[in-house]
Amino acid sequence: MGCNSACCNSSFISPQPIFGSLFGENTTISPVDNTNLEFSTAGPTSGMIANPLTNSITVNTFGVYEINFSLTDRGAVAGVPIQYSIFLNNTTNVIVSTIFFQRGGGGGADSLDPGAKTILIALNTNDVITVRATNVTPGTHSYINPTLVVRKIG
């Protein structure tokens, strides 16, 4: 069977998937203001560097990427906010890359609130992705099961 221009065009051939992931523990960790969240394990990774020692993922190829992070926030004090943000090369765009938590009023047990954020962004070779807690009042919040997944989509 012959090859026509549509099936042989290199843009139709699926390239090697490019992705990376970091996962945290199922234990409570107290965040430190403007410090990377702790990830204990690198998950499946191809075409980028997932480093649990630096709590970061480094992109090896220019392109458009989907970045997803999730965690469960544990609020111990009512009315005290916290935010978790995706950082790119030590900077963030608070509007599009942040999730906010604030426990409502009243006493009683701590609140456990899951949250997630997904963004699509063009990244360059050697861009470094991290997640940080910001606006932290010590002793008021902690996090459980952080996950960071980066996937090239274009």
JSON list of C-alpha atoms in Angstrom, two decimals:
[
{"chain": "A", "resi": 1, "resn": "MET", "atom": "CA", "xyz": [0.00, 0.00, 0.00]},
{"chain": "A", "resi": 2, "resn": "GLY", "atom": "CA", "xyz": [1.41, 3.39, -0.97]},
{"chain": "A", "resi": 3, "resn": "CYS", "atom": "CA", "xyz": [1.87, 6.32, 1.32]},
{"chain": "A", "resi": 4, "resn": "ASN", "atom": "CA", "xyz": [-0.11, 9.47, 0.68]},
{"chain": "A", "resi": 5, "resn": "SER", "atom": "CA", "xyz": [0.98, 12.89, 1.82]},
{"chain": "A", "resi": 6, "resn": "ALA", "atom": "CA", "xyz": [-1.48, 12.96, 4.75]},
{"chain": "A", "resi": 7, "resn": "CYS", "atom": "CA", "xyz": [-0.29, 9.75, 6.41]},
{"chain": "A", "resi": 8, "resn": "CYS", "atom": "CA", "xyz": [3.41, 10.40, 5.86]},
{"chain": "A", "resi": 9, "resn": "ASN", "atom": "CA", "xyz": [3.41, 14.02, 6.96]},
{"chain": "A", "resi": 10, "resn": "SER", "atom": "CA", "xyz": [5.56, 14.16, 10.11]},
{"chain": "A", "resi": 11, "resn": "SER", "atom": "CA", "xyz": [3.03, 16.41, 11.86]},
{"chain": "A", "resi": 12, "resn": "PHE", "atom": "CA", "xyz": [0.62, 13.43, 11.97]},
{"chain": "A", "resi": 13, "resn": "ILE", "atom": "CA", "xyz": [3.13, 11.10, 13.64]},
{"chain": "A", "resi": 14, "resn": "SER", "atom": "CA", "xyz": [2.68, 11.02, 17.38]},
{"chain": "A", "resi": 15, "resn": "PRO", "atom": "CA", "xyz": [5.91, 12.07, 19.15]},
{"chain": "A", "resi": 16, "resn": "GLN", "atom": "CA", "xyz": [7.18, 10.55, 22.39]},
{"chain": "A", "resi": 17, "resn": "PRO", "atom": "CA", "xyz": [4.92, 11.76, 25.24]},
{"chain": "A", "resi": 18, "resn": "ILE", "atom": "CA", "xyz": [6.52, 14.38, 27.51]},
{"chain": "A", "resi": 19, "resn": "PHE", "atom": "CA", "xyz": [5.39, 14.53, 31.13]},
{"chain": "A", "resi": 20, "resn": "GLY", "atom": "CA", "xyz": [6.59, 14.68, 34.72]},
{"chain": "A", "resi": 21, "resn": "SER", "atom": "CA", "xyz": [5.11, 14.28, 38.18]},
{"chain": "A", "resi": 22, "resn": "LEU", "atom": "CA", "xyz": [5.88, 14.73, 41.86]},
{"chain": "A", "resi": 23, "resn": "PHE", "atom": "CA", "xyz": [3.90, 13.33, 44.77]},
{"chain": "A", "resi": 24, "resn": "GLY", "atom": "CA", "xyz": [3.87, 14.14, 48.49]},
{"chain": "A", "resi": 25, "resn": "GLU", "atom": "CA", "xyz": [3.13, 12.15, 51.59]},
{"chain": "A", "resi": 26, "resn": "ASN", "atom": "CA", "xyz": [-0.18, 11.33, 53.22]},
{"chain": "A", "resi": 27, "resn": "THR", "atom": "CA", "xyz": [1.01, 13.20, 56.31]},
{"chain": "A", "resi": 28, "resn": "THR", "atom": "CA", "xyz": [0.42, 16.74, 57.48]},
{"chain": "A", "resi": 29, "resn": "ILE", "atom": "CA", "xyz": [3.15, 19.24, 56.55]},
{"chain": "A", "resi": 30, "resn": "SER", "atom": "CA", "xyz": [3.26, 22.82, 57.85]},
{"chain": "A", "resi": 31, "resn": "PRO", "atom": "CA", "xyz": [4.04, 25.23, 55.00]},
{"chain": "A", "resi": 32, "resn": "VAL", "atom": "CA", "xyz": [6.74, 27.87, 55.25]},
{"chain": "A", "resi": 33, "resn": "ASP", "atom": "CA", "xyz": [5.88, 31.16, 53.57]},
{"chain": "A", "resi": 34, "resn": "ASN", "atom": "CA", "xyz": [7.22, 31.49, 50.02]},
{"chain": "A", "resi": 35, "resn": "THR", "atom": "CA", "xyz": [8.97, 28.09, 50.17]},
{"chain": "A", "resi": 36, "resn": "ASN", "atom": "CA", "xyz": [8.41, 25.19, 47.77]},
{"chain": "A", "resi": 37, "resn": "LEU", "atom": "CA", "xyz": [5.91, 22.56, 48.88]},
{"chain": "A", "resi": 38, "resn": "GLU", "atom": "CA", "xyz": [7.53, 19.26, 49.83]},
{"chain": "A", "resi": 39, "resn": "PHE", "atom": "CA", "xyz": [7.24, 16.35, 47.40]},
{"chain": "A", "resi": 40, "resn": "SER", "atom": "CA", "xyz": [8.78, 13.08, 48.53]},
{"chain": "A", "resi": 41, "resn": "THR", "atom": "CA", "xyz": [8.55, 11.02, 45.34]},
{"chain": "A", "resi": 42, "resn": "ALA", "atom": "CA", "xyz": [9.10, 11.54, 41.63]},
{"chain": "A", "resi": 43, "resn": "GLY", "atom": "CA", "xyz": [6.36, 9.82, 39.67]},
{"chain": "A", "resi": 44, "resn": "PRO", "atom": "CA", "xyz": [6.40, 8.75, 36.04]},
{"chain": "A", "resi": 45, "resn": "THR", "atom": "CA", "xyz": [8.57, 11.13, 34.02]},
{"chain": "A", "resi": 46, "resn": "SER", "atom": "CA", "xyz": [9.58, 11.32, 30.36]},
{"chain": "A", "resi": 47, "resn": "GLY", "atom": "CA", "xyz": [11.34, 14.23, 28.65]},
{"chain": "A", "resi": 48, "resn": "MET", "atom": "CA", "xyz": [11.67, 16.42, 31.75]},
{"chain": "A", "resi": 49, "resn": "ILE", "atom": "CA", "xyz": [13.29, 16.26, 35.20]},
{"chain": "A", "resi": 50, "resn": "ALA", "atom": "CA", "xyz": [11.11, 15.69, 38.28]},
{"chain": "A", "resi": 51, "resn": "ASN", "atom": "CA", "xyz": [13.30, 16.30, 41.33]},
{"chain": "A", "resi": 52, "resn": "PRO", "atom": "CA", "xyz": [11.93, 15.63, 44.84]},
{"chain": "A", "resi": 53, "resn": "LEU", "atom": "CA", "xyz": [15.14, 17.05, 46.37]},
{"chain": "A", "resi": 54, "resn": "THR", "atom": "CA", "xyz": [14.41, 20.52, 44.96]},
{"chain": "A", "resi": 55, "resn": "ASN", "atom": "CA", "xyz": [10.62, 19.94, 44.84]},
{"chain": "A", "resi": 56, "resn": "SER", "atom": "CA", "xyz": [10.62, 21.03, 41.21]},
{"chain": "A", "resi": 57, "resn": "ILE", "atom": "CA", "xyz": [10.03, 19.90, 37.64]},
{"chain": "A", "resi": 58, "resn": "THR", "atom": "CA", "xyz": [12.37, 21.19, 34.90]},
{"chain": "A", "resi": 59, "resn": "VAL", "atom": "CA", "xyz": [11.13, 21.27, 31.32]},
{"chain": "A", "resi": 60, "resn": "ASN", "atom": "CA", "xyz": [13.57, 20.07, 28.62]},
{"chain": "A", "resi": 61, "resn": "THR", "atom": "CA", "xyz": [11.61, 21.13, 25.52]},
{"chain": "A", "resi": 62, "resn": "PHE", "atom": "CA", "xyz": [9.84, 24.31, 24.39]},
{"chain": "A", "resi": 63, "resn": "GLY", "atom": "CA", "xyz": [6.07, 23.96, 23.98]},
{"chain": "A", "resi": 64, "resn": "VAL", "atom": "CA", "xyz": [2.63, 24.41, 25.48]},
{"chain": "A", "resi": 65, "resn": "TYR", "atom": "CA", "xyz": [2.14, 22.55, 28.76]},
{"chain": "A", "resi": 66, "resn": "GLU", "atom": "CA", "xyz": [-0.67, 21.66, 31.10]},
{"chain": "A", "resi": 67, "resn": "ILE", "atom": "CA", "xyz": [0.34, 22.14, 34.73]},
{"chain": "A", "resi": 68, "resn": "ASN", "atom": "CA", "xyz": [-1.86, 20.64, 37.43]},
{"chain": "A", "resi": 69, "resn": "PHE", "atom": "CA", "xyz": [-1.33, 20.71, 41.16]},
{"chain": "A", "resi": 70, "resn": "SER", "atom": "CA", "xyz": [-3.60, 19.51, 43.92]},
{"chain": "A", "resi": 71, "resn": "LEU", "atom": "CA", "xyz": [-3.52, 19.10, 47.69]},
{"chain": "A", "resi": 72, "resn": "THR", "atom": "CA", "xyz": [-5.70, 19.01, 50.76]},
{"chain": "A", "resi": 73, "resn": "ASP", "atom": "CA", "xyz": [-5.43, 22.06, 53.02]},
{"chain": "A", "resi": 74, "resn": "ARG", "atom": "CA", "xyz": [-5.98, 21.67, 56.74]},
{"chain": "A", "resi": 75, "resn": "GLY", "atom": "CA", "xyz": [-7.20, 24.90, 58.30]},
{"chain": "A", "resi": 76, "resn": "ALA", "atom": "CA", "xyz": [-6.71, 25.01, 62.07]},
{"chain": "A", "resi": 77, "resn": "VAL", "atom": "CA", "xyz": [-7.75, 28.61, 62.76]},
{"chain": "A", "resi": 78, "resn": "ALA", "atom": "CA", "xyz": [-10.94, 30.31, 61.54]},
{"chain": "A", "resi": 79, "resn": "GLY", "atom": "CA", "xyz": [-10.64, 33.37, 59.32]},
{"chain": "A", "resi": 80, "resn": "VAL", "atom": "CA", "xyz": [-6.92, 33.02, 58.44]},
{"chain": "A", "resi": 81, "resn": "PRO", "atom": "CA", "xyz": [-6.31, 32.73, 54.67]},
{"chain": "A", "resi": 82, "resn": "ILE", "atom": "CA", "xyz": [-3.55, 30.92, 52.80]},
{"chain": "A", "resi": 83, "resn": "GLN", "atom": "CA", "xyz": [-2.79, 30.55, 49.11]},
{"chain": "A", "resi": 84, "resn": "TYR", "atom": "CA", "xyz": [-0.87, 27.96, 47.12]},
{"chain": "A", "resi": 85, "resn": "SER", "atom": "CA", "xyz": [0.60, 29.09, 43.78]},
{"chain": "A", "resi": 86, "resn": "ILE", "atom": "CA", "xyz": [2.36, 27.63, 40.77]},
{"chain": "A", "resi": 87, "resn": "PHE", "atom": "CA", "xyz": [5.73, 29.33, 40.35]},
{"chain": "A", "resi": 88, "resn": "LEU", "atom": "CA", "xyz": [7.68, 29.46, 37.10]},
{"chain": "A", "resi": 89, "resn": "ASN", "atom": "CA", "xyz": [11.37, 30.32, 37.48]},
{"chain": "A", "resi": 90, "resn": "ASN", "atom": "CA", "xyz": [10.67, 31.80, 40.95]},
{"chain": "A", "resi": 91, "resn": "THR", "atom": "CA", "xyz": [7.81, 34.07, 39.83]},
{"chain": "A", "resi": 92, "resn": "THR", "atom": "CA", "xyz": [4.05, 33.59, 39.76]},
{"chain": "A", "resi": 93, "resn": "ASN", "atom": "CA", "xyz": [0.98, 35.08, 38.17]},
{"chain": "A", "resi": 94, "resn": "VAL", "atom": "CA", "xyz": [-1.34, 35.17, 41.16]},
{"chain": "A", "resi": 95, "resn": "ILE", "atom": "CA", "xyz": [-4.50, 35.63, 39.09]},
{"chain": "A", "resi": 96, "resn": "VAL", "atom": "CA", "xyz": [-4.21, 32.42, 37.06]},
{"chain": "A", "resi": 97, "resn": "SER", "atom": "CA", "xyz": [-2.00, 30.12, 39.13]},
{"chain": "A", "resi": 98, "resn": "THR", "atom": "CA", "xyz": [-3.29, 30.31, 42.71]},
{"chain": "A", "resi": 99, "resn": "ILE", "atom": "CA", "xyz": [-5.85, 28.53, 44.88]},
{"chain": "A", "resi": 100, "resn": "PHE", "atom": "CA", "xyz": [-7.06, 30.17, 48.08]},
{"chain": "A", "resi": 101, "resn": "PHE", "atom": "CA", "xyz": [-8.24, 28.63, 51.35]},
{"chain": "A", "resi": 102, "resn": "GLN", "atom": "CA", "xyz": [-9.81, 30.23, 54.40]},
{"chain": "A", "resi": 103, "resn": "ARG", "atom": "CA", "xyz": [-11.61, 28.36, 57.15]},
{"chain": "A", "resi": 104, "resn": "GLY", "atom": "CA", "xyz": [-15.01, 29.72, 58.06]},
{"chain": "A", "resi": 105, "resn": "GLY", "atom": "CA", "xyz": [-15.95, 30.91, 61.53]},
{"chain": "A", "resi": 106, "resn": "GLY", "atom": "CA", "xyz": [-16.79, 28.77, 64.51]},
{"chain": "A", "resi": 107, "resn": "GLY", "atom": "CA", "xyz": [-14.88, 26.40, 66.68]},
{"chain": "A", "resi": 108, "resn": "GLY", "atom": "CA", "xyz": [-14.61, 22.67, 66.49]},
{"chain": "A", "resi": 109, "resn": "ALA", "atom": "CA", "xyz": [-12.53, 20.37, 64.40]},
{"chain": "A", "resi": 110, "resn": "ASP", "atom": "CA", "xyz": [-10.03, 21.50, 61.81]},
{"chain": "A", "resi": 111, "resn": "SER", "atom": "CA", "xyz": [-11.34, 21.75, 58.27]},
{"chain": "A", "resi": 112, "resn": "LEU", "atom": "CA", "xyz": [-9.92, 19.53, 55.51]},
{"chain": "A", "resi": 113, "resn": "ASP", "atom": "CA", "xyz": [-10.42, 21.13, 52.11]},
{"chain": "A", "resi": 114, "resn": "PRO", "atom": "CA", "xyz": [-9.24, 19.65, 48.81]},
{"chain": "A", "resi": 115, "resn": "GLY", "atom": "CA", "xyz": [-8.13, 22.03, 46.09]},
{"chain": "A", "resi": 116, "resn": "ALA", "atom": "CA", "xyz": [-6.63, 21.87, 42.63]},
{"chain": "A", "resi": 117, "resn": "LYS", "atom": "CA", "xyz": [-5.44, 24.22, 39.91]},
{"chain": "A", "resi": 118, "resn": "THR", "atom": "CA", "xyz": [-4.77, 23.60, 36.24]},
{"chain": "A", "resi": 119, "resn": "ILE", "atom": "CA", "xyz": [-3.18, 26.08, 33.84]},
{"chain": "A", "resi": 120, "resn": "LEU", "atom": "CA", "xyz": [-2.05, 25.94, 30.21]},
{"chain": "A", "resi": 121, "resn": "ILE", "atom": "CA", "xyz": [1.14, 27.87, 29.49]},
{"chain": "A", "resi": 122, "resn": "ALA", "atom": "CA", "xyz": [3.94, 28.13, 26.93]},
{"chain": "A", "resi": 123, "resn": "LEU", "atom": "CA", "xyz": [7.22, 27.06, 28.50]},
{"chain": "A", "resi": 124, "resn": "ASN", "atom": "CA", "xyz": [10.83, 27.30, 27.36]},
{"chain": "A", "resi": 125, "resn": "THR", "atom": "CA", "xyz": [13.66, 24.82, 27.69]},
{"chain": "A", "resi": 126, "resn": "ASN", "atom": "CA", "xyz": [15.02, 24.77, 31.29]},
{"chain": "A", "resi": 127, "resn": "ASP", "atom": "CA", "xyz": [11.96, 26.47, 32.81]},
{"chain": "A", "resi": 128, "resn": "VAL", "atom": "CA", "xyz": [11.52, 25.30, 36.40]},
{"chain": "A", "resi": 129, "resn": "ILE", "atom": "CA", "xyz": [8.07, 24.70, 37.91]},
{"chain": "A", "resi": 130, "resn": "THR", "atom": "CA", "xyz": [7.39, 24.67, 41.65]},
{"chain": "A", "resi": 131, "resn": "VAL", "atom": "CA", "xyz": [4.42, 25.17, 43.97]},
{"chain": "A", "resi": 132, "resn": "ARG", "atom": "CA", "xyz": [4.66, 27.42, 47.03]},
{"chain": "A", "resi": 133, "resn": "ALA", "atom": "CA", "xyz": [2.49, 28.45, 49.92]},
{"chain": "A", "resi": 134, "resn": "THR", "atom": "CA", "xyz": [2.20, 32.22, 50.25]},
{"chain": "A", "resi": 135, "resn": "ASN", "atom": "CA", "xyz": [0.41, 34.50, 52.69]},
{"chain": "A", "resi": 136, "resn": "VAL", "atom": "CA", "xyz": [1.21, 31.98, 55.46]},
{"chain": "A", "resi": 137, "resn": "THR", "atom": "CA", "xyz": [0.49, 32.70, 59.12]},
{"chain": "A", "resi": 138, "resn": "PRO", "atom": "CA", "xyz": [2.53, 30.08, 61.04]},
{"chain": "A", "resi": 139, "resn": "GLY", "atom": "CA", "xyz": [0.50, 27.40, 62.79]},
{"chain": "A", "resi": 140, "resn": "THR", "atom": "CA", "xyz": [-2.77, 28.10, 61.00]},
{"chain": "A", "resi": 141, "resn": "HIS", "atom": "CA", "xyz": [-2.63, 25.77, 57.97]},
{"chain": "A", "resi": 142, "resn": "SER", "atom": "CA", "xyz": [-0.98, 22.58, 56.83]},
{"chain": "A", "resi": 143, "resn": "TYR", "atom": "CA", "xyz": [-1.23, 20.46, 53.70]},
{"chain": "A", "resi": 144, "resn": "ILE", "atom": "CA", "xyz": [-1.56, 16.78, 52.85]},
{"chain": "A", "resi": 145, "resn": "ASN", "atom": "CA", "xyz": [-0.95, 14.78, 49.63]},
{"chain": "A", "resi": 146, "resn": "PRO", "atom": "CA", "xyz": [0.45, 17.45, 47.32]},
{"chain": "A", "resi": 147, "resn": "THR", "atom": "CA", "xyz": [0.66, 16.43, 43.66]},
{"chain": "A", "resi": 148, "resn": "LEU", "atom": "CA", "xyz": [2.29, 18.26, 40.75]},
{"chain": "A", "resi": 149, "resn": "VAL", "atom": "CA", "xyz": [1.83, 16.94, 37.19]},
{"chain": "A", "resi": 150, "resn": "VAL", "atom": "CA", "xyz": [3.21, 18.61, 34.07]},
{"chain": "A", "resi": 151, "resn": "ARG", "atom": "CA", "xyz": [2.32, 17.40, 30.57]},
{"chain": "A", "resi": 152, "resn": "LYS", "atom": "CA", "xyz": [3.29, 18.76, 27.16]},
{"chain": "A", "resi": 153, "resn": "ILE", "atom": "CA", "xyz": [0.20, 19.22, 25.02]},
{"chain": "A", "resi": 154, "resn": "GLY", "atom": "CA", "xyz": [1.58, 21.12, 22.04]}
]
